Coordinates of C-alpha atoms in Angstrom, one line a residue:
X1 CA -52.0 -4.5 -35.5
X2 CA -50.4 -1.2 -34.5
X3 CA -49.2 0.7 -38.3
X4 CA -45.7 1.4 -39.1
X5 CA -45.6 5.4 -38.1
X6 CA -47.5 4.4 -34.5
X7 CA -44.6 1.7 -33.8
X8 CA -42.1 4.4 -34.6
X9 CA -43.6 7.0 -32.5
X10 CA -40.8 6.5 -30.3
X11 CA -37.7 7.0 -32.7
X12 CA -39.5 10.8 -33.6
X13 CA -39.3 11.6 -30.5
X14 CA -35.9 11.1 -30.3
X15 CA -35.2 12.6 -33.1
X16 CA -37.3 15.9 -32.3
X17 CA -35.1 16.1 -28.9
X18 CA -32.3 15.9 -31.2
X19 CA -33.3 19.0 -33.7
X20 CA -34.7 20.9 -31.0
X21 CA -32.9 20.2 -27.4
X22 CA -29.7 19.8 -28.5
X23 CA -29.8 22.0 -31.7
X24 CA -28.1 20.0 -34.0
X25 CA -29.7 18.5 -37.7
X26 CA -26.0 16.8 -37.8
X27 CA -26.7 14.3 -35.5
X28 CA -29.1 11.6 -36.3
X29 CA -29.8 8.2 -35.4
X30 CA -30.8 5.2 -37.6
X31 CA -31.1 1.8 -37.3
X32 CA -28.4 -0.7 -38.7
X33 CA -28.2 -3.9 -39.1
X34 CA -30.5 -6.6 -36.7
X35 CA -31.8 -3.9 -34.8
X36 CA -28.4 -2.3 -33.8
X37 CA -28.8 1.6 -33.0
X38 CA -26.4 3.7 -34.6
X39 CA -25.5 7.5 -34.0
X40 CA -24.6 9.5 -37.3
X41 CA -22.6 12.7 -37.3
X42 CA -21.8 14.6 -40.0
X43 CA -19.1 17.1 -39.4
X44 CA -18.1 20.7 -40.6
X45 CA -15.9 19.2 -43.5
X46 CA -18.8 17.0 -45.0
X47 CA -17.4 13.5 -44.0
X48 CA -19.8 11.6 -42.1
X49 CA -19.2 8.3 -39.6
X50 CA -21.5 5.9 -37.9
X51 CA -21.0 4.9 -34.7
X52 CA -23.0 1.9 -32.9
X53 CA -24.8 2.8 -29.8
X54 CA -24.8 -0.1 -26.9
X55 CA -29.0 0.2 -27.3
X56 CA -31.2 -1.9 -29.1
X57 CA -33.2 -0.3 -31.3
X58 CA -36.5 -0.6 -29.5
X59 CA -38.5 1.4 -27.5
X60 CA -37.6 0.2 -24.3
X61 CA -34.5 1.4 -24.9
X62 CA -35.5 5.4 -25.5
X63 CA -34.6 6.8 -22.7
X64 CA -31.2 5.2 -22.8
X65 CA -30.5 6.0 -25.8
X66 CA -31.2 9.9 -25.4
X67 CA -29.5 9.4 -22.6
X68 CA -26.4 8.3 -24.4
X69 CA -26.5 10.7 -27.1
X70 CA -27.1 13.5 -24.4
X71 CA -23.5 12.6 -22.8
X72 CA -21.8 12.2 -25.8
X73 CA -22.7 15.9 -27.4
X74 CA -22.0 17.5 -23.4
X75 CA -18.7 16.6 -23.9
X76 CA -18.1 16.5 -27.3
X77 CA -19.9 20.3 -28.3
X78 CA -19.9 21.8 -24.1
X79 CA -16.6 20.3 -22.9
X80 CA -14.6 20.3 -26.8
X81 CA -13.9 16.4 -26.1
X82 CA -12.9 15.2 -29.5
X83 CA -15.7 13.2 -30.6
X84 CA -14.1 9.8 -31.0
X85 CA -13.1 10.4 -27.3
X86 CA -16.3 11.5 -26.0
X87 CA -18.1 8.4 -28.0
X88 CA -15.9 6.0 -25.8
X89 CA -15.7 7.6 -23.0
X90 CA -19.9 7.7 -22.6
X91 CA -19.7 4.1 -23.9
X92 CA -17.0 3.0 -21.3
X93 CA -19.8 3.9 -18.6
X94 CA -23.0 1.7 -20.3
X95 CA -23.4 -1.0 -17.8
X96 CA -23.4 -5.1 -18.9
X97 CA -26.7 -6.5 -19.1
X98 CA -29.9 -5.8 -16.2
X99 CA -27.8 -4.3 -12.7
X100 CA -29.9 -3.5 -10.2
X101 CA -28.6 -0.9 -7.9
X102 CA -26.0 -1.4 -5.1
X103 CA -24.3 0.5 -2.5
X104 CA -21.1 -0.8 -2.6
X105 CA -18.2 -1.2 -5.6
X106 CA -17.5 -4.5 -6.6
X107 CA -13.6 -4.6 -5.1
X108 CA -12.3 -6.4 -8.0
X109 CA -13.0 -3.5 -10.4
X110 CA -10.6 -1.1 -8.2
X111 CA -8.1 -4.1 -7.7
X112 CA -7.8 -4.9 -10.9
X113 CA -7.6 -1.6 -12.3
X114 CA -4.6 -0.6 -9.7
X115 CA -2.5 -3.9 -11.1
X116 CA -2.9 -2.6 -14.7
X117 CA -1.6 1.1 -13.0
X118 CA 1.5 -0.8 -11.9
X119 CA 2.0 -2.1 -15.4
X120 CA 1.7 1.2 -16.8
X121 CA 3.9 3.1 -14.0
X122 CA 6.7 0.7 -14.9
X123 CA 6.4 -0.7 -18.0
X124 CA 4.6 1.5 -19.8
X125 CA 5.7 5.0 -19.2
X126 CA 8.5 4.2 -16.7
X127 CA 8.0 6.7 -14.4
X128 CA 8.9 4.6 -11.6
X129 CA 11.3 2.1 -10.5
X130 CA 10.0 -1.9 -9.5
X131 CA 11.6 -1.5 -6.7
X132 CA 9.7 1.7 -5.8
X133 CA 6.6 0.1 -6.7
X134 CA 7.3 -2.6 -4.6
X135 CA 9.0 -0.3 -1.6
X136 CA 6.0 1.9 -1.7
X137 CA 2.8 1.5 -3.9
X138 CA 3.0 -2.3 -2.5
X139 CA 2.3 -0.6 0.8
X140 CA -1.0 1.3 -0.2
X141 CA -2.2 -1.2 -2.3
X142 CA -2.8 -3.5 0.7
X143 CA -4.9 -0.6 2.8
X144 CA -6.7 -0.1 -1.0
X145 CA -7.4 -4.1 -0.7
X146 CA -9.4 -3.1 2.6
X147 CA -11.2 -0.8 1.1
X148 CA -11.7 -1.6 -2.5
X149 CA -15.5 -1.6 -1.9
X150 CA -16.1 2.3 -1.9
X151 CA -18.7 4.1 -3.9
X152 CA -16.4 6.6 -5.7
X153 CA -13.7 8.9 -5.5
X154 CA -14.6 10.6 -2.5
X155 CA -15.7 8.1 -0.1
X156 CA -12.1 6.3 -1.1
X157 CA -9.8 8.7 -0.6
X158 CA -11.8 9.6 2.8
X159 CA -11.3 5.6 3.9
X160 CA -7.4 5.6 2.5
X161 CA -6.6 8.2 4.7
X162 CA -8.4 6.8 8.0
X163 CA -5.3 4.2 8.6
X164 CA -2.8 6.7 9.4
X165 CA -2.3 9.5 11.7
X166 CA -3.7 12.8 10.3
X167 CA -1.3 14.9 8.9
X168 CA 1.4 12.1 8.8
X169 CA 4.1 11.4 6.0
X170 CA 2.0 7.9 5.4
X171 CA -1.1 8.9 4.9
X172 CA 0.1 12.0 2.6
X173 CA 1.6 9.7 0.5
X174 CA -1.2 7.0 0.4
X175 CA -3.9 10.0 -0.6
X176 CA -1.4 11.2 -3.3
X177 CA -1.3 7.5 -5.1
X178 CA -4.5 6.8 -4.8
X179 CA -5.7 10.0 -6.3
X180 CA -3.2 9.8 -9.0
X181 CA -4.5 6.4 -9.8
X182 CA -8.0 7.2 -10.1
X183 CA -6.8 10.3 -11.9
X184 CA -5.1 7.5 -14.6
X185 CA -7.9 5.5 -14.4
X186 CA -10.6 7.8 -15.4
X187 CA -8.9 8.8 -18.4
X188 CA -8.3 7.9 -22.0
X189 CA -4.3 6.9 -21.3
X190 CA -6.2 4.1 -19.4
X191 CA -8.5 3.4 -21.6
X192 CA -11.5 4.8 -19.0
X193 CA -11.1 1.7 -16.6
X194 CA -13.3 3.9 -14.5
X195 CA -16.1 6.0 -14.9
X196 CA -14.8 9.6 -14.1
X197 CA -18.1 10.8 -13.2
X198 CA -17.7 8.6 -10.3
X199 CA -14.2 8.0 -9.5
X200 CA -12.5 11.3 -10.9
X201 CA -10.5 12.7 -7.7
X202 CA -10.4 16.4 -6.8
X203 CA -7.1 18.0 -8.2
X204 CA -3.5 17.5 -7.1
X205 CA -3.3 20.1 -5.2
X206 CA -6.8 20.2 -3.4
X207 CA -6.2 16.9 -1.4
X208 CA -5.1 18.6 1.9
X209 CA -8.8 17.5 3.8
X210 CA -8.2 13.7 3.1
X211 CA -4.5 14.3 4.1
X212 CA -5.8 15.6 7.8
X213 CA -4.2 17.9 9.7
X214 CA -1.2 17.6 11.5
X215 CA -1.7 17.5 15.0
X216 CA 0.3 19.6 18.1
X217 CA 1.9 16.0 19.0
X218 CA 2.2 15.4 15.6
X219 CA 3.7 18.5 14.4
X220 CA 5.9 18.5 17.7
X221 CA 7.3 15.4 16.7
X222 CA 8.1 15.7 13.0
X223 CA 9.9 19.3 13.7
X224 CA 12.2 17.9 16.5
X225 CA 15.4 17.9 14.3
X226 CA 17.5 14.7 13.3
X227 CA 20.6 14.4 15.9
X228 CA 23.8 15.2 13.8
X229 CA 26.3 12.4 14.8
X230 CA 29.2 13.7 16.3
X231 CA 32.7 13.1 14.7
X232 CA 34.4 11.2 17.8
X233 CA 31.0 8.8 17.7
X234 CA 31.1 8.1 14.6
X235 CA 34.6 6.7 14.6
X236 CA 33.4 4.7 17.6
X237 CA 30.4 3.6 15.6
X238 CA 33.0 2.4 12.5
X239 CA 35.1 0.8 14.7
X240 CA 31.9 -1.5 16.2
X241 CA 31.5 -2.6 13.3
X242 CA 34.9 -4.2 12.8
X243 CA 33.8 -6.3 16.1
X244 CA 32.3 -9.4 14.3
X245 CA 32.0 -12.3 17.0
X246 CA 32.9 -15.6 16.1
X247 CA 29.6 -17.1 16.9
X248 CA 27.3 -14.9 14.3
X249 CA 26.9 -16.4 10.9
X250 CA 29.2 -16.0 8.1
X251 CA 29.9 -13.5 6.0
X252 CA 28.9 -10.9 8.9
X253 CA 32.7 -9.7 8.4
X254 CA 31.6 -9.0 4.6
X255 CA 28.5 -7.5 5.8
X256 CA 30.4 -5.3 8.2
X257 CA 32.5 -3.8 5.4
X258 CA 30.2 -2.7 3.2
X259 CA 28.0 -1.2 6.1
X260 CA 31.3 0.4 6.9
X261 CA 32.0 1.5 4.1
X262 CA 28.2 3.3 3.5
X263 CA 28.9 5.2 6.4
X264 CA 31.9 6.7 5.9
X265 CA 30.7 7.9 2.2
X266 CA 27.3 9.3 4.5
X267 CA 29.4 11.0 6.9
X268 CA 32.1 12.2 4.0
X269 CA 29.5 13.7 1.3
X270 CA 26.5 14.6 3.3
X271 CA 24.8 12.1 1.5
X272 CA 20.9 10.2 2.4
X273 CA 21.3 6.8 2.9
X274 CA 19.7 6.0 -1.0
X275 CA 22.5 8.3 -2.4
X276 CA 25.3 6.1 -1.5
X277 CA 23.9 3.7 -4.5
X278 CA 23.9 6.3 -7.0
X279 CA 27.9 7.3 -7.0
X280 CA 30.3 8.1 -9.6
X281 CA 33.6 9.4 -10.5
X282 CA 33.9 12.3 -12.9
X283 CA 37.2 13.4 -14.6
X284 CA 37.5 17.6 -14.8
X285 CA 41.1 18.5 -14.7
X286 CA 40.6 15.9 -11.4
X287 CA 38.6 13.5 -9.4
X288 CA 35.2 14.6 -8.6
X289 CA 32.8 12.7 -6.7
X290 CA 29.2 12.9 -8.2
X291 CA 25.6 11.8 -7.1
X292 CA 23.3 11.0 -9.4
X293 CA 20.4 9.8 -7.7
X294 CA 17.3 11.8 -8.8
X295 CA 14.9 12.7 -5.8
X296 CA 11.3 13.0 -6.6
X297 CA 9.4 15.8 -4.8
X298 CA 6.5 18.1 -5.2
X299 CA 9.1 20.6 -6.9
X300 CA 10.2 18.2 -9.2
X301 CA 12.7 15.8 -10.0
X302 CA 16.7 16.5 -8.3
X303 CA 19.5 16.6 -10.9
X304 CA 23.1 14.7 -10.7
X305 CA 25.2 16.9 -8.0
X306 CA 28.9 17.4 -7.5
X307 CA 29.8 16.5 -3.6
X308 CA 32.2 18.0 -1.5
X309 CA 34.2 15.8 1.2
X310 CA 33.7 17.4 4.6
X311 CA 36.8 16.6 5.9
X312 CA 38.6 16.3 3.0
X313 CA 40.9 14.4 5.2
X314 CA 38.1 11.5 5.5
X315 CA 38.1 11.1 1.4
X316 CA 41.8 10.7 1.4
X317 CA 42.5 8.7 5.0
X318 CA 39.3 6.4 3.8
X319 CA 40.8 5.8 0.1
X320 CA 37.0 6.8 -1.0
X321 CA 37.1 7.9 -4.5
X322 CA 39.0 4.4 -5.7
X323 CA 36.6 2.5 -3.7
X324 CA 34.5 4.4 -5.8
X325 CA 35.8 3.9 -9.1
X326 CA 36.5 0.2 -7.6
X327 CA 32.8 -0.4 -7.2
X328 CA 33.2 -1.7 -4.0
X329 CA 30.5 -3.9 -2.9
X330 CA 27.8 -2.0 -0.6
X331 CA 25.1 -3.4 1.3
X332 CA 22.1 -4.6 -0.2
X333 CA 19.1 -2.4 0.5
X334 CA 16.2 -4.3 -0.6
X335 CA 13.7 -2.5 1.5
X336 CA 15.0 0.7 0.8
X337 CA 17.8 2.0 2.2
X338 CA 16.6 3.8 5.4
X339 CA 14.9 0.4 6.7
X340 CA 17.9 -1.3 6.1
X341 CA 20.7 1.0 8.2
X342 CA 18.3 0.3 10.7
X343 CA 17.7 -3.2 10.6
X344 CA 21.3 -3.8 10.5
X345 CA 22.3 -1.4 13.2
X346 CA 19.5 -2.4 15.5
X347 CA 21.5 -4.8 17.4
X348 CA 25.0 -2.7 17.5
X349 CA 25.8 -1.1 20.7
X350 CA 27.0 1.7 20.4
X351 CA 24.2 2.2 17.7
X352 CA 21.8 1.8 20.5
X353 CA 23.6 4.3 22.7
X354 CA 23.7 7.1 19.6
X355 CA 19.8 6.2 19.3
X356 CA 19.1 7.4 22.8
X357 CA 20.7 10.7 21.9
X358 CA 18.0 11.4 18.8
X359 CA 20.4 10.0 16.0
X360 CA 19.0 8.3 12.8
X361 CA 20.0 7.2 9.5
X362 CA 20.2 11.3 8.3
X363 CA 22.2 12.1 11.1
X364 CA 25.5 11.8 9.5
X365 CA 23.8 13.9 6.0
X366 CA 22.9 16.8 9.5
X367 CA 26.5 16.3 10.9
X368 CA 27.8 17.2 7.4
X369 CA 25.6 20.6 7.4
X370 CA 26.4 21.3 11.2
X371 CA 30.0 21.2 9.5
X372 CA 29.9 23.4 6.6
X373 CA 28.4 26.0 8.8
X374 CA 30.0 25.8 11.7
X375 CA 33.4 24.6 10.7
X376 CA 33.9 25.5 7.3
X377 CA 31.9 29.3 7.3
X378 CA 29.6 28.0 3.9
X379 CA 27.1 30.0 3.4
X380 CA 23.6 28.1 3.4
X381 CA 23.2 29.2 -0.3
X382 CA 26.6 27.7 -1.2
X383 CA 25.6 24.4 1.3
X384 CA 22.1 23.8 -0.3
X385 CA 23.2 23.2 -3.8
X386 CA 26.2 21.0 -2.4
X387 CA 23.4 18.7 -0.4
X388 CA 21.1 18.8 -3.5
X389 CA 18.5 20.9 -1.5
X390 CA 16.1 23.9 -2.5
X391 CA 17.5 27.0 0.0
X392 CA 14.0 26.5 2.0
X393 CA 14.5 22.9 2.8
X394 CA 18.1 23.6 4.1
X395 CA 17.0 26.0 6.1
X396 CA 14.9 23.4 8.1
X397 CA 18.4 22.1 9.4
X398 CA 19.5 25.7 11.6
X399 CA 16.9 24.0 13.8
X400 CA 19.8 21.9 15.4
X401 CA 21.4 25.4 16.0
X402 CA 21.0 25.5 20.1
X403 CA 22.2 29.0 21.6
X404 CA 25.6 27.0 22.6
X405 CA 26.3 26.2 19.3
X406 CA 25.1 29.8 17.7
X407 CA 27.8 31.7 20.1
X408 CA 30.7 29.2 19.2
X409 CA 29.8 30.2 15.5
X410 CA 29.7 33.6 16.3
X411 CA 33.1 33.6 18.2
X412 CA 34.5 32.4 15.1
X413 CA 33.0 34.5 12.9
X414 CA 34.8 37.1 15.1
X415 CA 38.0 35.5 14.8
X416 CA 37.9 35.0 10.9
X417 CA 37.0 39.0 11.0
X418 CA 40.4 40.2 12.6
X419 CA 42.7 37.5 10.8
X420 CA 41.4 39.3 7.2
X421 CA 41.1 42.9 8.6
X422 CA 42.5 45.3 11.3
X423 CA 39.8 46.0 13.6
X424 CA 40.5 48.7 16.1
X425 CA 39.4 48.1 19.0

């Protein structure tokens, strides 16, 4: 029979790499109760806790257990992880029972780790919309499904981004969610669902290899600028719509009205199609129109605008600000608002016809600024703010600009020179 100190041989070991490796007589372990390991710390003001470690206290055990305590002073002494923190987090990664090794994730971990992100996106914090989870994040979560099985971080954002073109709006934003998931995920808001030395993505702003490259087809495509819609089509394109045949199903006529309706407010304020949603009438010696959708983007979130009717005769002729007030009914934009101007309108005529020309659903928001420029003389600084853009982004619009377009503006910048001043010739 083996004596008491040659059973225990083990445990001085441990505690030796304790005193000496890590340099610390404060931490010590002990066994408690039915051979449960425990970790004590005593800190700088005297008070001292126990915490149980997920090891038997046995020797088969040793290694884990140094293991364990090795983590939990990295991050707690090397890192400055508060200790209660760095006790959970190195706990969090202990796995259940005998695993043996594998080479791929069980999916169900990242699945059901995503559903409890939804939860807190929405419920939780409320950083986001259902309908925005369910417009977009529904989206990547079904490319996640297909790939749930990835070893860590890496290898999952690598496989997110292989369904979409490089460089491409889609994939840009599927890399962004994942990341920011795992980034939740991995941390104590979560509750450490996953371990972040496995699944902790590289920083927000170093995700620009998984997001790929554009390429020259790519970029060719994405910088040929939205069609602005020209004012004579866009009455033709209202007036279609008042063309319901007898034969469609009913309420088409309803549906018409509100679609109407949208477009004139597009056309009028400059507006994206979202924005018409978000309108209100504000009281300030008179009746101001106001947006107050907030855009999300990497510079942060838009604030509630003032909008000016370009032509002012459109606001009037089109009774706009009481429909306004009114509340009259709009369409409903289930899949987001983009998707559904072209659903609807994918059938219309003289929709089609504008379509062949390069026109979309921003087209009337890039008439509006072909206006204020061309039209009106505003100066992009004074445009930007009225269009709820940064002075870069409006800038991207001069690229519907042509060298026709550039000498009408510069004949009446000429013109607006000698009607305020006497110009000798």
């Amino acid at each position: 029979m083996k004596s008491r100190s040659q059973a225990e041989d083990w445990v001085q070991a441990l505690r030796t790499f304790i005193r000496d490796n890590l340099g610390n007589e404060n931490w010590q372990i002990v066994e408690k109760k039915a051979g449960k390991t425990a970790l004590g710390i005593r800190f700088e003001d005297g008070t001292r806790i126990f915490k149980y470690i997920p090891y038997k206290w046995q020797r088969t055990s040793a290694n884990e257990i140094k293991h364990f305590i090795e983590a939990v002073h990295y991050l707690h002494i090397k890192k400055k992880v508060p200790f209660e923190e760095a006790f959970e987090r190195t706990k969090s990664r202990v796995p259940k029972g005998n695993i043996l090794p594998k080479n791929k994730t069980n999916p169900k971990v990242l699945l059901d780790a995503w559903e409890k992100y939804g939860v807190f996106k929405i419920e939780t914090s409320g950083a986001i919309s259902q309908q925005t989870w369910d417009k977009g994040y529904s989206k990547t979560f079904r490319k996640l499904e297909q790939v749930a099985d990835s070893q860590d971080a890496n290898s999952l954002l690598i496989a997110i981004g292989k369904f979409n073109e490089a460089g491409s709006r889609t994939r840009e934003e599927n890399v962004q969610r994942i990341a920011s998931f795992l980034r939740w995920a991995t941390s104590k808001e979560s509750g450490y669902l996953l371990d972040a030395e496995v699944w902790n993505p590289p920083p927000k702003f170093n995700l620009q290899d998984f997001k790929g490259k554009k390429s020259r087809q790519l970029q060719q495509r994405t910088q040929d600028p939205t069609t602005p819609i020209e004012d004579n089509d866009l009455f033709r394109l209202i007036e279609s719509l008042n063309l319901t045949p007898e034969e469609k199903k009913h309420r088409v006529e309803d549906r018409a009205k509100e679609w109407s309706f949208a477009i004139k407010l597009m056309a009028t304020y400059g507006l994206r199609p979202i924005e018409v949603q978000y309108l209100e009438v504000r009281r300030n010696g008179k009746d101001t129109v106001w947006c107050t959708y907030a855009k999300k983007s990497g510079g942060g979130i838009g604030q509630a605008r003032r909008l000016f009717p370009l032509h002012p005769t459109w606001e009037k002729n089109w009774n706009l600000i009481q429909k306004i007030k009114k509340k009259s009914p709009l369409p409903r934009m289930k899949a987001g608002a983009a998707e559904a101007f072209k659903n609807y309108m994918r059938f219309n005529p003289v929709w089609k016809e504008l379509k062949e020309k390069g026109c979309k659903g921003y087209s009337f928001r890039h008439a509006w600024a072909m206006r204020a420029h061309l039209e009106y003389g505003l100066h992009p600084r004074e445009a930007a703010p009225m269009m709820g853009h940064s002075l870069e982004s409006h800038q991207q619009y001069s690229r519907f600009f042509n060298e026709e377009l550039l000498e009408e503006s510069f004949e009446r910048a000429i013109e607006r020179r000698k009607a305020t001043h006497d110009v000798k010739s």
